[in-house]
Amino acid sequence: MKANSFHPPERTLLGPGPSDVHPRILEAMSRPTIGHLDPAFVGMMDELKGLLQYAFQTRNTLTIPVSGPGSAGMETCFVNLVEPGDKVVVCQNGVFGGRMRENVERCGGTAVMVQDAWGSAVDAGKLRETLKAHPDARIVAFVHAETSTGVQSDAATLAGIARDSDCLTIVDTVTSLGGTPVKVDEWGVDAVYSGTQKCLSCTPGLSPVTFSERAVEAIKARRTKVQSWFMDLNLVMGYWGGSSKRAYHHTAPINALYGLHEALVILQEEGLENAWARHASNHLALRAGLEAMGLELLVEESARLPQLNAVEVPADIDGAGVRVRLLGEYSLEIGAGLGDLAGRIWRIGLMGYSSNPRNILYCIGALEAVLGSAGASFERGAGIAAVEKALKG
Ligand SMILES: Cc1ncc(COP(=O)(O)O)c(C=O)c1O
């Protein structure tokens, strides 16, 4: 078979991730590949660690990008901190809490689940009660921003409860980093992982992680070897560590790291607070448009994740059909519901470079066209007018 070069179609990515990649990042990734132990590359790595500390709002020395997607960052946290026989309290209010449970069990630990409804935030009271009932728990794990439902939980409060019970915390910030406040030091959380393909506007495939001193001490004091050679931080640190002597561990994804570096330079230029404010105000404009069309958001206002909007599919509308038409006719990607919410919601992301007024107007305009011809009843033009008004503030 003779294959030709692959040229992807031009899309507007307003799903749960990946989001549109900033052109500056794509350009940075096309720069010449150099050796992964080249002094120039090592200098870039040091800068990258500093930029990640800024993004995570932390002084943690062990702050690096794991070579692999968000799931690799997730596993890195679990395999390094959980030992066979450990009890881990896992809060689940969507898909990704379920993956945390899988990780605990595959590490030989016991997961004690705190379950909340999909679409609600993690209940702090339930966590407190669970820790009272399980004083031997060593770790609390929770998802800050549940991408499957568009919910944000109160990380500072959950981390405080975990600390009161002398537990370490593992926190998923894949969808929050760069979009809503992630304050690792202020929250006092211990092992935090994220992804590059959401609010950092970068390509998928890297996972920024950060570990507190407490977490590093716990890793050093392990009774057993970390079960994964690739993710064993004791080994990875030989390459990413603070000393000037770097040892080969694996060949770093060099051009992908150029991309992340550029993404973080862009974040620094914008300023974290400004990035958070942009995501918040664009969410309000999108919401105004959706509500003017009679559409409703799944999540109650106080727990809404501005960068990921879970929109209820009206009863008489074929949700999957709408998504297919948006992609086919408008080259616009939005997400479907997962798990318990499959078929019940659309997930509209406004993340990173994708979070801008042009995309909001495009999305609402395309939705008006598709829903209008699908027979939904709403006043045509009302959505666009509401977005315009919200954008003017
Ligand atoms: C909250 C959350 N955690 C973990 C992941 C896994 O990340 P990845 O798909 O990059 O492996 C995702 C991906 O969407 C996510 O949204």
Short mmCIF file of C-alpha atoms and ligand atoms in Angstrom, two decimals:
data_model
loop_
_atom_site.label_atom_id
_atom_site.label_comp_id
_atom_site.label_asym_id
_atom_site.label_seq_id
_atom_site.Cartn_x
_atom_site.Cartn_y
_atom_site.Cartn_z
CA MET A 1 0.00 0.00 0.00
CA LYS A 2 1.37 3.41 -0.92
CA ALA A 3 0.41 5.95 1.70
CA ASN A 4 0.56 9.70 1.29
CA SER A 5 1.51 12.34 3.85
CA PHE A 6 -1.24 12.85 6.40
CA HIS A 7 -2.87 16.28 6.37
CA PRO A 8 -5.48 16.58 9.11
CA PRO A 9 -8.60 18.65 8.45
CA GLU A 10 -8.76 22.08 10.03
CA ARG A 11 -10.95 21.82 13.11
CA THR A 12 -12.08 24.03 15.94
CA LEU A 13 -11.59 21.96 19.07
CA LEU A 14 -14.20 22.76 21.70
CA GLY A 15 -14.39 19.36 23.32
CA PRO A 16 -12.91 18.02 26.55
CA GLY A 17 -9.40 18.08 25.09
CA PRO A 18 -7.22 18.28 23.18
CA SER A 19 -7.88 21.97 22.70
CA ASP A 20 -6.58 24.01 19.76
CA VAL A 21 -2.79 24.21 19.88
CA HIS A 22 -1.29 27.68 19.80
CA PRO A 23 0.59 28.21 16.47
CA ARG A 24 3.64 29.41 18.39
CA ILE A 25 3.79 26.00 20.07
CA LEU A 26 3.53 24.11 16.77
CA GLU A 27 6.30 26.30 15.39
CA ALA A 28 8.49 25.67 18.46
CA MET A 29 8.01 21.91 18.04
CA SER A 30 9.27 22.05 14.46
CA ARG A 31 12.68 23.40 15.51
CA PRO A 32 15.71 21.11 15.00
CA THR A 33 16.01 18.13 17.30
CA ILE A 34 19.17 18.15 19.43
CA GLY A 35 20.55 15.56 21.83
CA HIS A 36 18.71 15.02 25.09
CA LEU A 37 21.95 15.49 27.05
CA ASP A 38 23.10 18.47 24.96
CA PRO A 39 23.99 21.34 27.35
CA ALA A 40 21.61 23.63 25.44
CA PHE A 41 18.77 21.16 25.97
CA VAL A 42 19.62 20.70 29.64
CA GLY A 43 19.46 24.49 30.07
CA MET A 44 15.99 24.48 28.48
CA MET A 45 14.93 21.67 30.86
CA ASP A 46 15.96 23.72 33.89
CA GLU A 47 13.94 26.67 32.62
CA LEU A 48 11.00 24.36 31.97
CA LYS A 49 11.02 23.17 35.59
CA GLY A 50 10.91 26.78 36.79
CA LEU A 51 8.03 27.56 34.44
CA LEU A 52 6.12 24.53 35.70
CA GLN A 53 6.65 25.67 39.29
CA TYR A 54 4.99 28.93 38.29
CA ALA A 55 2.07 27.15 36.62
CA PHE A 56 1.56 24.93 39.67
CA GLN A 57 2.26 27.79 42.10
CA THR A 58 4.83 25.74 43.98
CA ARG A 59 8.43 25.77 45.12
CA ASN A 60 8.60 21.95 44.99
CA THR A 61 11.98 20.92 43.60
CA LEU A 62 10.52 17.75 42.13
CA THR A 63 8.42 19.45 39.45
CA ILE A 64 8.88 17.93 36.02
CA PRO A 65 7.00 16.82 32.91
CA VAL A 66 6.54 13.04 32.74
CA SER A 67 7.13 11.64 29.23
CA GLY A 68 3.62 10.43 28.57
CA PRO A 69 0.03 11.71 28.63
CA GLY A 70 -1.98 12.65 31.73
CA SER A 71 -2.55 8.98 32.48
CA ALA A 72 1.22 8.51 32.77
CA GLY A 73 1.37 11.35 35.29
CA MET A 74 -1.48 9.71 37.18
CA GLU A 75 0.35 6.38 37.29
CA THR A 76 3.60 8.07 38.29
CA CYS A 77 1.89 9.49 41.38
CA PHE A 78 0.25 6.21 42.35
CA VAL A 79 3.12 3.79 41.68
CA ASN A 80 5.58 5.95 43.60
CA LEU A 81 3.38 6.60 46.63
CA VAL A 82 1.22 3.48 47.03
CA GLU A 83 2.79 0.29 48.36
CA PRO A 84 1.16 -3.12 48.65
CA GLY A 85 -1.19 -3.18 51.62
CA ASP A 86 -1.65 0.62 51.77
CA LYS A 87 -5.13 1.98 52.33
CA VAL A 88 -6.04 4.88 50.03
CA VAL A 89 -9.23 6.92 50.25
CA VAL A 90 -10.36 7.74 46.70
CA CYS A 91 -13.05 10.35 46.10
CA GLN A 92 -15.05 9.61 42.95
CA ASN A 93 -17.54 11.89 41.26
CA GLY A 94 -16.90 10.91 37.65
CA VAL A 95 -14.80 8.80 35.30
CA PHE A 96 -11.36 9.79 36.47
CA GLY A 97 -11.88 8.95 40.17
CA GLY A 98 -12.62 5.43 38.93
CA ARG A 99 -9.24 5.32 37.23
CA MET A 100 -7.62 6.34 40.52
CA ARG A 101 -9.22 3.31 42.15
CA GLU A 102 -7.80 1.09 39.38
CA ASN A 103 -4.36 2.53 40.01
CA VAL A 104 -4.54 1.90 43.76
CA GLU A 105 -5.62 -1.71 43.25
CA ARG A 106 -2.97 -2.39 40.62
CA CYS A 107 -0.35 -1.14 43.11
CA GLY A 108 -1.60 -3.72 45.62
CA GLY A 109 -3.36 -1.15 47.79
CA THR A 110 -6.92 -1.08 49.11
CA ALA A 111 -9.15 1.70 47.81
CA VAL A 112 -11.81 3.04 50.17
CA MET A 113 -14.27 4.91 47.98
CA VAL A 114 -16.06 8.18 48.77
CA GLN A 115 -18.78 8.30 46.13
CA ASP A 116 -20.60 11.42 44.98
CA ALA A 117 -23.13 11.84 42.20
CA TRP A 118 -21.73 12.49 38.73
CA GLY A 119 -22.30 16.21 38.27
CA SER A 120 -21.72 17.10 41.96
CA ALA A 121 -18.53 18.17 43.71
CA VAL A 122 -16.73 15.87 46.16
CA ASP A 123 -18.47 16.18 49.53
CA ALA A 124 -15.97 17.30 52.18
CA GLY A 125 -18.16 15.99 55.01
CA LYS A 126 -18.16 12.48 53.52
CA LEU A 127 -14.39 12.53 53.23
CA ARG A 128 -14.07 13.58 56.89
CA GLU A 129 -16.39 10.75 58.00
CA THR A 130 -14.56 8.20 55.87
CA LEU A 131 -11.20 9.18 57.32
CA LYS A 132 -12.66 8.88 60.84
CA ALA A 133 -13.80 5.36 60.00
CA HIS A 134 -10.41 4.48 58.45
CA PRO A 135 -7.71 6.00 60.67
CA ASP A 136 -5.12 3.71 59.04
CA ALA A 137 -5.55 5.36 55.59
CA ARG A 138 -2.23 6.75 54.29
CA ILE A 139 -3.33 8.69 51.22
CA VAL A 140 -6.33 10.67 49.94
CA ALA A 141 -6.80 10.96 46.18
CA PHE A 142 -9.24 13.22 44.35
CA VAL A 143 -9.83 14.90 41.00
CA HIS A 144 -9.82 18.69 41.17
CA ALA A 145 -11.51 19.21 37.80
CA GLU A 146 -13.67 16.27 36.66
CA THR A 147 -13.60 16.46 32.88
CA SER A 148 -16.33 13.85 32.53
CA THR A 149 -18.89 16.08 34.26
CA GLY A 150 -17.57 19.66 34.23
CA VAL A 151 -17.31 19.84 38.02
CA GLN A 152 -14.64 21.49 40.13
CA SER A 153 -14.15 20.34 43.73
CA ASP A 154 -12.80 22.41 46.61
CA ALA A 155 -9.19 21.22 46.63
CA ALA A 156 -8.05 23.42 49.52
CA THR A 157 -10.73 22.06 51.86
CA LEU A 158 -10.23 18.42 50.83
CA ALA A 159 -6.45 18.74 51.25
CA GLY A 160 -6.91 20.28 54.72
CA ILE A 161 -9.09 17.35 55.81
CA ALA A 162 -6.52 14.87 54.49
CA ARG A 163 -3.70 16.64 56.34
CA ASP A 164 -5.69 16.62 59.59
CA SER A 165 -5.67 12.81 59.30
CA ASP A 166 -1.97 12.77 58.46
CA CYS A 167 -2.62 11.56 54.93
CA LEU A 168 -0.69 12.44 51.80
CA THR A 169 -2.77 13.74 48.88
CA ILE A 170 -2.75 12.80 45.20
CA VAL A 171 -4.58 15.37 43.08
CA ASP A 172 -5.62 15.31 39.41
CA THR A 173 -5.35 18.76 37.81
CA VAL A 174 -5.34 17.62 34.18
CA THR A 175 -8.17 19.93 33.20
CA SER A 176 -7.60 22.72 35.72
CA LEU A 177 -3.93 23.68 35.28
CA GLY A 178 -3.76 27.05 33.51
CA GLY A 179 -7.55 27.40 33.41
CA THR A 180 -8.62 27.78 37.04
CA PRO A 181 -6.50 28.36 40.14
CA VAL A 182 -4.21 25.46 41.05
CA LYS A 183 -2.24 26.47 44.14
CA VAL A 184 -0.12 23.52 45.14
CA ASP A 185 1.78 25.13 48.04
CA GLU A 186 -1.16 27.11 49.39
CA TRP A 187 -3.37 23.99 49.34
CA GLY A 188 -0.60 21.85 50.85
CA VAL A 189 -1.12 18.95 48.42
CA ASP A 190 1.59 16.33 47.90
CA ALA A 191 1.50 14.67 44.48
CA VAL A 192 -0.18 16.52 41.65
CA TYR A 193 -0.38 15.63 37.97
CA SER A 194 -1.71 17.41 34.92
CA GLY A 195 -1.79 17.26 31.12
CA THR A 196 -0.54 19.52 28.36
CA GLN A 197 -3.45 19.24 25.93
CA LYS A 198 -6.10 21.24 27.77
CA CYS A 199 -5.65 24.71 29.25
CA LEU A 200 -1.94 24.83 28.39
CA SER A 201 -2.87 24.78 24.65
CA CYS A 202 -0.10 22.30 23.92
CA THR A 203 -0.10 18.98 22.08
CA PRO A 204 -1.08 15.86 24.05
CA GLY A 205 1.58 13.51 25.36
CA LEU A 206 3.26 15.12 28.35
CA SER A 207 2.18 15.20 31.96
CA PRO A 208 3.50 17.88 34.32
CA VAL A 209 3.81 16.56 37.88
CA THR A 210 4.93 18.04 41.18
CA PHE A 211 5.78 16.35 44.49
CA SER A 212 6.09 17.95 47.94
CA GLU A 213 9.00 17.30 50.29
CA ARG A 214 6.71 15.03 52.33
CA ALA A 215 5.95 12.99 49.24
CA VAL A 216 9.63 12.76 48.29
CA GLU A 217 10.45 11.54 51.81
CA ALA A 218 7.70 8.93 51.57
CA ILE A 219 9.09 7.72 48.23
CA LYS A 220 12.60 7.49 49.68
CA ALA A 221 11.30 5.56 52.70
CA ARG A 222 9.47 2.89 50.64
CA ARG A 223 9.67 -0.69 51.90
CA THR A 224 9.33 -2.06 48.36
CA LYS A 225 10.70 -1.18 44.93
CA VAL A 226 8.45 0.97 42.72
CA GLN A 227 6.79 -1.61 40.46
CA SER A 228 7.32 0.44 37.29
CA TRP A 229 10.90 0.89 36.14
CA PHE A 230 9.91 3.68 33.71
CA MET A 231 8.03 5.72 36.30
CA ASP A 232 10.29 5.16 39.31
CA LEU A 233 11.05 8.74 40.30
CA ASN A 234 14.28 7.73 42.00
CA LEU A 235 15.54 6.81 38.52
CA VAL A 236 13.79 9.57 36.55
CA MET A 237 15.39 12.15 38.84
CA GLY A 238 18.82 11.02 37.64
CA TYR A 239 17.90 12.69 34.37
CA TRP A 240 15.67 15.56 35.50
CA GLY A 241 17.30 16.09 38.91
CA GLY A 242 18.97 19.17 40.34
CA SER A 243 22.59 18.07 39.95
CA SER A 244 24.59 19.22 36.94
CA LYS A 245 25.40 15.59 36.10
CA ARG A 246 22.48 14.12 34.13
CA ALA A 247 22.33 10.41 33.49
CA TYR A 248 20.48 8.74 30.64
CA HIS A 249 17.16 7.27 31.77
CA HIS A 250 15.07 7.35 28.59
CA THR A 251 15.31 9.49 25.48
CA ALA A 252 13.26 12.55 26.32
CA PRO A 253 10.55 13.60 23.82
CA ILE A 254 12.72 16.52 22.80
CA ASN A 255 10.46 18.41 20.39
CA ALA A 256 7.42 17.85 22.57
CA LEU A 257 9.35 19.49 25.41
CA TYR A 258 10.14 22.49 23.17
CA GLY A 259 6.38 22.76 22.75
CA LEU A 260 5.65 22.65 26.46
CA HIS A 261 8.37 25.21 27.10
CA GLU A 262 6.73 27.55 24.58
CA ALA A 263 3.29 26.90 26.09
CA LEU A 264 4.56 27.92 29.50
CA VAL A 265 6.33 30.99 28.14
CA ILE A 266 2.97 32.02 26.63
CA LEU A 267 1.29 31.40 30.00
CA GLN A 268 3.90 33.49 31.76
CA GLU A 269 3.44 36.31 29.23
CA GLU A 270 -0.32 36.31 29.75
CA GLY A 271 0.00 35.87 33.52
CA LEU A 272 -1.74 33.08 35.43
CA GLU A 273 -4.36 35.36 36.96
CA ASN A 274 -5.21 36.78 33.54
CA ALA A 275 -5.51 33.27 32.11
CA TRP A 276 -7.89 32.29 34.92
CA ALA A 277 -9.92 35.48 34.39
CA ARG A 278 -10.12 34.83 30.62
CA HIS A 279 -11.45 31.32 31.16
CA ALA A 280 -13.99 32.62 33.69
CA SER A 281 -15.34 35.44 31.52
CA ASN A 282 -15.49 33.34 28.35
CA HIS A 283 -17.43 30.71 30.25
CA LEU A 284 -19.99 33.37 31.22
CA ALA A 285 -20.38 34.46 27.59
CA LEU A 286 -20.88 30.87 26.39
CA ARG A 287 -23.33 30.21 29.17
CA ALA A 288 -25.32 33.34 28.26
CA GLY A 289 -25.62 32.08 24.68
CA LEU A 290 -26.62 28.57 25.71
CA GLU A 291 -29.23 29.78 28.18
CA ALA A 292 -30.70 32.20 25.64
CA MET A 293 -31.28 29.14 23.44
CA GLY A 294 -33.09 27.41 26.28
CA LEU A 295 -30.23 25.00 27.00
CA GLU A 296 -29.33 24.13 30.58
CA LEU A 297 -26.05 23.38 32.30
CA LEU A 298 -25.84 20.16 34.29
CA VAL A 299 -23.74 21.43 37.16
CA GLU A 300 -24.89 23.82 39.88
CA GLU A 301 -23.28 27.23 39.60
CA SER A 302 -20.91 26.98 42.59
CA ALA A 303 -19.21 23.82 41.25
CA ARG A 304 -19.05 24.70 37.55
CA LEU A 305 -15.76 24.31 35.77
CA PRO A 306 -15.48 27.34 33.47
CA GLN A 307 -13.31 25.55 30.92
CA LEU A 308 -15.62 22.55 30.51
CA ASN A 309 -19.33 23.10 30.20
CA ALA A 310 -21.66 20.12 30.61
CA VAL A 311 -24.81 20.99 28.66
CA GLU A 312 -27.96 18.91 29.00
CA VAL A 313 -29.20 17.49 25.69
CA PRO A 314 -32.87 18.50 25.25
CA ALA A 315 -35.25 15.53 25.51
CA ASP A 316 -36.38 15.58 21.89
CA ILE A 317 -32.91 16.03 20.35
CA ASP A 318 -30.49 13.35 19.14
CA GLY A 319 -27.31 14.44 20.95
CA ALA A 320 -24.95 12.25 18.94
CA GLY A 321 -26.53 13.43 15.67
CA VAL A 322 -25.90 17.06 16.62
CA ARG A 323 -22.23 16.36 17.33
CA VAL A 324 -21.84 14.56 14.00
CA ARG A 325 -23.40 17.50 12.14
CA LEU A 326 -21.26 20.06 13.98
CA LEU A 327 -18.15 18.17 12.94
CA GLY A 328 -19.25 17.41 9.39
CA GLU A 329 -20.81 20.77 8.50
CA TYR A 330 -18.84 23.17 10.69
CA SER A 331 -15.60 21.28 11.44
CA LEU A 332 -16.39 21.97 15.08
CA GLU A 333 -15.69 19.34 17.72
CA ILE A 334 -17.63 19.17 20.98
CA GLY A 335 -17.62 16.23 23.40
CA ALA A 336 -20.17 13.59 24.31
CA GLY A 337 -21.15 12.50 27.82
CA LEU A 338 -19.21 9.60 29.36
CA GLY A 339 -20.27 6.75 31.64
CA ASP A 340 -23.42 7.56 33.57
CA LEU A 341 -23.87 10.72 31.48
CA ALA A 342 -23.49 9.12 28.03
CA GLY A 343 -26.23 10.45 25.75
CA ARG A 344 -27.41 12.95 28.37
CA ILE A 345 -24.90 15.78 27.97
CA TRP A 346 -22.64 17.56 25.53
CA ARG A 347 -19.31 18.73 26.85
CA ILE A 348 -18.21 22.07 25.44
CA GLY A 349 -14.66 22.98 26.31
CA LEU A 350 -13.23 26.48 26.25
CA MET A 351 -9.68 25.61 27.16
CA GLY A 352 -6.43 27.44 26.64
CA TYR A 353 -6.00 28.85 23.11
CA SER A 354 -9.53 27.65 22.28
CA SER A 355 -11.03 29.91 24.94
CA ASN A 356 -11.73 33.07 22.96
CA PRO A 357 -14.74 35.16 21.90
CA ARG A 358 -14.51 34.11 18.23
CA ASN A 359 -14.94 30.45 19.16
CA ILE A 360 -17.87 31.19 21.45
CA LEU A 361 -19.70 33.06 18.70
CA TYR A 362 -18.85 30.29 16.22
CA CYS A 363 -20.05 27.55 18.55
CA ILE A 364 -23.32 29.27 19.43
CA GLY A 365 -23.95 30.17 15.78
CA ALA A 366 -23.32 26.58 14.65
CA LEU A 367 -25.50 25.21 17.45
CA GLU A 368 -28.29 27.60 16.46
CA ALA A 369 -28.12 26.40 12.87
CA VAL A 370 -27.99 22.69 13.69
CA LEU A 371 -30.53 22.70 16.52
CA GLY A 372 -32.83 24.98 14.53
CA SER A 373 -32.92 22.57 11.61
CA ALA A 374 -33.30 19.62 14.01
CA GLY A 375 -36.57 21.12 15.18
CA ALA A 376 -35.58 22.57 18.57
CA SER A 377 -37.71 25.50 19.58
CA PHE A 378 -35.87 28.68 20.49
CA GLU A 379 -35.70 32.21 19.17
CA ARG A 380 -33.15 32.22 16.29
CA GLY A 381 -30.42 34.79 16.90
CA ALA A 382 -31.07 35.03 20.64
CA GLY A 383 -27.98 32.98 21.50
CA ILE A 384 -25.63 35.15 19.43
CA ALA A 385 -27.18 38.33 20.81
CA ALA A 386 -26.71 37.08 24.39
CA VAL A 387 -23.06 36.19 23.73
CA GLU A 388 -22.41 39.63 22.20
CA LYS A 389 -23.96 41.31 25.21
CA ALA A 390 -21.99 39.19 27.68
CA LEU A 391 -18.73 39.80 25.82
CA LYS A 392 -19.28 43.56 26.01
CA GLY A 393 -19.56 43.04 29.79
C1 LIG B 1 -9.35 14.67 34.73
C2 LIG B 1 -8.50 13.84 33.81
N1 LIG B 1 -7.59 13.01 34.34
C3 LIG B 1 -6.80 12.25 33.55
C4 LIG B 1 -6.90 12.29 32.18
C5 LIG B 1 -6.01 11.43 31.34
O1 LIG B 1 -5.19 12.19 30.53
P1 LIG B 1 -4.65 11.61 29.14
O2 LIG B 1 -5.83 11.35 28.28
O3 LIG B 1 -3.74 12.71 28.65
O4 LIG B 1 -3.89 10.37 29.45
C6 LIG B 1 -7.82 13.15 31.59
C7 LIG B 1 -7.98 13.22 30.13
O5 LIG B 1 -8.91 13.75 29.60
C8 LIG B 1 -8.63 13.94 32.43
O6 LIG B 1 -9.54 14.78 31.91
#
